[in-house]
C-alpha positions as protocol buffer text, in pm:
chain_id: "A"
residue {
  index: 1
  type: GLN
  ca { x: 964 y: 137 z: 2882 }
}
residue {
  index: 2
  type: VAL
  ca { x: 742 y: 401 z: 2714 }
}
residue {
  index: 3
  type: GLN
  ca { x: 388 y: 322 z: 2583 }
}
residue {
  index: 4
  type: LEU
  ca { x: 255 y: 534 z: 2299 }
}
residue {
  index: 5
  type: VAL
  ca { x: -106 y: 544 z: 2180 }
}
residue {
  index: 6
  type: GLU
  ca { x: -204 y: 745 z: 1876 }
}
residue {
  index: 7
  type: SER
  ca { x: -548 y: 878 z: 1803 }
}
residue {
  index: 8
  type: GLY
  ca { x: -737 y: 1126 z: 1573 }
}
residue {
  index: 9
  type: GLY
  ca { x: -687 y: 965 z: 1225 }
}
residue {
  index: 10
  type: GLY
  ca { x: -970 y: 931 z: 991 }
}
residue {
  index: 11
  type: LEU
  ca { x: -1103 y: 1003 z: 645 }
}
residue {
  index: 12
  type: VAL
  ca { x: -1102 y: 1364 z: 523 }
}
residue {
  index: 13
  type: GLN
  ca { x: -1135 y: 1537 z: 190 }
}
residue {
  index: 14
  type: ALA
  ca { x: -848 y: 1711 z: 23 }
}
residue {
  index: 15
  type: GLY
  ca { x: -794 y: 2055 z: 172 }
}
residue {
  index: 16
  type: GLY
  ca { x: -924 y: 1944 z: 512 }
}
residue {
  index: 17
  type: SER
  ca { x: -761 y: 1914 z: 844 }
}
residue {
  index: 18
  type: LEU
  ca { x: -702 y: 1657 z: 1110 }
}
residue {
  index: 19
  type: ARG
  ca { x: -525 y: 1669 z: 1455 }
}
residue {
  index: 20
  type: LEU
  ca { x: -341 y: 1352 z: 1566 }
}
residue {
  index: 21
  type: SER
  ca { x: -264 y: 1294 z: 1935 }
}
residue {
  index: 22
  type: CYS
  ca { x: -15 y: 1061 z: 2093 }
}
residue {
  index: 23
  type: ALA
  ca { x: -45 y: 991 z: 2459 }
}
residue {
  index: 24
  type: ALA
  ca { x: 264 y: 853 z: 2636 }
}
residue {
  index: 25
  type: SER
  ca { x: 299 y: 669 z: 2958 }
}
residue {
  index: 26
  type: GLY
  ca { x: 570 y: 501 z: 3150 }
}
residue {
  index: 27
  type: ARG
  ca { x: 862 y: 746 z: 3183 }
}
residue {
  index: 28
  type: THR
  ca { x: 924 y: 1119 z: 3228 }
}
residue {
  index: 29
  type: PHE
  ca { x: 776 y: 1247 z: 2910 }
}
residue {
  index: 30
  type: SER
  ca { x: 993 y: 1569 z: 2894 }
}
residue {
  index: 31
  type: ASN
  ca { x: 1311 y: 1352 z: 2880 }
}
residue {
  index: 32
  type: TYR
  ca { x: 1202 y: 1223 z: 2531 }
}
residue {
  index: 33
  type: ALA
  ca { x: 1210 y: 1376 z: 2188 }
}
residue {
  index: 34
  type: MET
  ca { x: 893 y: 1290 z: 2006 }
}
residue {
  index: 35
  type: GLY
  ca { x: 860 y: 1227 z: 1632 }
}
residue {
  index: 36
  type: TRP
  ca { x: 583 y: 1164 z: 1392 }
}
residue {
  index: 37
  type: PHE
  ca { x: 644 y: 930 z: 1095 }
}
residue {
  index: 38
  type: ARG
  ca { x: 417 y: 797 z: 824 }
}
residue {
  index: 39
  type: GLN
  ca { x: 399 y: 484 z: 606 }
}
residue {
  index: 40
  type: ALA
  ca { x: 199 y: 451 z: 283 }
}
residue {
  index: 41
  type: PRO
  ca { x: 122 y: 119 z: 130 }
}
residue {
  index: 42
  type: GLY
  ca { x: 417 y: -21 z: -43 }
}
residue {
  index: 43
  type: LYS
  ca { x: 650 y: 248 z: 78 }
}
residue {
  index: 44
  type: GLU
  ca { x: 911 y: 284 z: 356 }
}
residue {
  index: 45
  type: ARG
  ca { x: 832 y: 457 z: 679 }
}
residue {
  index: 46
  type: GLU
  ca { x: 926 y: 826 z: 647 }
}
residue {
  index: 47
  type: PHE
  ca { x: 996 y: 1108 z: 882 }
}
residue {
  index: 48
  type: VAL
  ca { x: 725 y: 1380 z: 921 }
}
residue {
  index: 49
  type: ALA
  ca { x: 823 y: 1590 z: 1222 }
}
residue {
  index: 50
  type: VAL
  ca { x: 1019 y: 1596 z: 1542 }
}
residue {
  index: 51
  type: ILE
  ca { x: 1013 y: 1810 z: 1859 }
}
residue {
  index: 52
  type: THR
  ca { x: 1265 y: 1796 z: 2138 }
}
residue {
  index: 53
  type: GLY
  ca { x: 1186 y: 1721 z: 2493 }
}
residue {
  index: 54
  type: GLY
  ca { x: 1149 y: 2073 z: 2597 }
}
residue {
  index: 55
  type: GLY
  ca { x: 986 y: 2185 z: 2273 }
}
residue {
  index: 56
  type: THR
  ca { x: 1272 y: 2423 z: 2184 }
}
residue {
  index: 57
  type: ARG
  ca { x: 1361 y: 2263 z: 1858 }
}
residue {
  index: 58
  type: ILE
  ca { x: 1132 y: 2150 z: 1583 }
}
residue {
  index: 59
  type: ASN
  ca { x: 1180 y: 2024 z: 1230 }
}
residue {
  index: 60
  type: TYR
  ca { x: 953 y: 1903 z: 949 }
}
residue {
  index: 61
  type: ALA
  ca { x: 984 y: 1699 z: 633 }
}
residue {
  index: 62
  type: TYR
  ca { x: 993 y: 1932 z: 330 }
}
residue {
  index: 63
  type: SER
  ca { x: 667 y: 1770 z: 194 }
}
residue {
  index: 64
  type: VAL
  ca { x: 466 y: 1889 z: 508 }
}
residue {
  index: 65
  type: LYS
  ca { x: 644 y: 2212 z: 602 }
}
residue {
  index: 66
  type: GLY
  ca { x: 392 y: 2502 z: 619 }
}
residue {
  index: 67
  type: ARG
  ca { x: 99 y: 2262 z: 648 }
}
residue {
  index: 68
  type: PHE
  ca { x: 167 y: 2051 z: 953 }
}
residue {
  index: 69
  type: THR
  ca { x: 246 y: 2165 z: 1308 }
}
residue {
  index: 70
  type: ILE
  ca { x: 388 y: 1944 z: 1587 }
}
residue {
  index: 71
  type: SER
  ca { x: 348 y: 2046 z: 1945 }
}
residue {
  index: 72
  type: ARG
  ca { x: 359 y: 1892 z: 2290 }
}
residue {
  index: 73
  type: GLU
  ca { x: 207 y: 1938 z: 2634 }
}
residue {
  index: 74
  type: ASN
  ca { x: 445 y: 1780 z: 2883 }
}
residue {
  index: 75
  type: ALA
  ca { x: 200 y: 1822 z: 3170 }
}
residue {
  index: 76
  type: LYS
  ca { x: -41 y: 1596 z: 2974 }
}
residue {
  index: 77
  type: ASN
  ca { x: 224 y: 1353 z: 2833 }
}
residue {
  index: 78
  type: THR
  ca { x: 81 y: 1430 z: 2489 }
}
residue {
  index: 79
  type: VAL
  ca { x: 232 y: 1522 z: 2151 }
}
residue {
  index: 80
  type: TYR
  ca { x: 12 y: 1650 z: 1870 }
}
residue {
  index: 81
  type: LEU
  ca { x: 33 y: 1678 z: 1492 }
}
residue {
  index: 82
  type: GLN
  ca { x: -197 y: 1938 z: 1346 }
}
residue {
  index: 83
  type: MET
  ca { x: -240 y: 1867 z: 973 }
}
residue {
  index: 84
  type: ASN
  ca { x: -386 y: 2129 z: 751 }
}
residue {
  index: 85
  type: SER
  ca { x: -439 y: 2156 z: 367 }
}
residue {
  index: 86
  type: LEU
  ca { x: -429 y: 1779 z: 347 }
}
residue {
  index: 87
  type: LYS
  ca { x: -353 y: 1619 z: 16 }
}
residue {
  index: 88
  type: PRO
  ca { x: -421 y: 1267 z: -116 }
}
residue {
  index: 89
  type: GLU
  ca { x: -49 y: 1199 z: -98 }
}
residue {
  index: 90
  type: ASP
  ca { x: -60 y: 1248 z: 279 }
}
residue {
  index: 91
  type: THR
  ca { x: -259 y: 922 z: 299 }
}
residue {
  index: 92
  type: ALA
  ca { x: -71 y: 688 z: 533 }
}
residue {
  index: 93
  type: VAL
  ca { x: -61 y: 522 z: 866 }
}
residue {
  index: 94
  type: TYR
  ca { x: 84 y: 776 z: 1103 }
}
residue {
  index: 95
  type: TYR
  ca { x: 311 y: 667 z: 1401 }
}
residue {
  index: 96
  type: CYS
  ca { x: 438 y: 857 z: 1687 }
}
residue {
  index: 97
  type: ALA
  ca { x: 780 y: 763 z: 1835 }
}
residue {
  index: 98
  type: ALA
  ca { x: 992 y: 850 z: 2135 }
}
residue {
  index: 99
  type: ASP
  ca { x: 1359 y: 848 z: 2203 }
}
residue {
  index: 100
  type: ARG
  ca { x: 1601 y: 996 z: 2457 }
}
residue {
  index: 101
  type: THR
  ca { x: 1824 y: 1114 z: 2176 }
}
residue {
  index: 102
  type: TYR
  ca { x: 1808 y: 1498 z: 2163 }
}
residue {
  index: 103
  type: TYR
  ca { x: 1702 y: 1544 z: 1813 }
}
residue {
  index: 104
  type: PRO
  ca { x: 1635 y: 1215 z: 1633 }
}
residue {
  index: 105
  type: THR
  ca { x: 1499 y: 1240 z: 1274 }
}
residue {
  index: 106
  type: GLN
  ca { x: 1564 y: 885 z: 1146 }
}
residue {
  index: 107
  type: VAL
  ca { x: 1350 y: 573 z: 1189 }
}
residue {
  index: 108
  type: GLU
  ca { x: 1632 y: 371 z: 1330 }
}
residue {
  index: 109
  type: GLU
  ca { x: 1707 y: 631 z: 1600 }
}
residue {
  index: 110
  type: TYR
  ca { x: 1383 y: 577 z: 1783 }
}
residue {
  index: 111
  type: ASP
  ca { x: 1338 y: 308 z: 2049 }
}
residue {
  index: 112
  type: TYR
  ca { x: 961 y: 332 z: 2116 }
}
residue {
  index: 113
  type: TRP
  ca { x: 669 y: 332 z: 1865 }
}
residue {
  index: 114
  type: GLY
  ca { x: 291 y: 352 z: 1872 }
}
residue {
  index: 115
  type: GLN
  ca { x: 62 y: 123 z: 1689 }
}
residue {
  index: 116
  type: GLY
  ca { x: -27 y: 387 z: 1422 }
}
residue {
  index: 117
  type: THR
  ca { x: -343 y: 558 z: 1311 }
}
residue {
  index: 118
  type: GLN
  ca { x: -477 y: 564 z: 961 }
}
residue {
  index: 119
  type: VAL
  ca { x: -515 y: 881 z: 778 }
}
residue {
  index: 120
  type: THR
  ca { x: -693 y: 880 z: 443 }
}
residue {
  index: 121
  type: VAL
  ca { x: -730 y: 1194 z: 225 }
}
residue {
  index: 122
  type: SER
  ca { x: -976 y: 1158 z: -59 }
}
residue {
  index: 123
  type: SER
  ca { x: -951 y: 1378 z: -376 }
}
């Protein structure tokens, strides 16, 4: 079992920044790829970013590329999502997820999920 707890969400104006954190416990953190997803009201959960266990491979959704940065500190069992130049359309509940698959980018590939943290971007 892996337990995930997100933090760092909040209300920010358009153009602002937020840094989300996801703390993991329960298993060897570096064995797990970590992903960030988001879900806006009335929409399906969508992929935002993924980072492999060793941090050697990273990918982003087109909508956030160049604005968001995913990173991880395996010594602290934590993954981050730095979000810059935020837009109102980034408003959503953001979830982190973990899986032992090397490079998962789909919701159904992930076995472990956090409870989510709300990000609201005002115009």
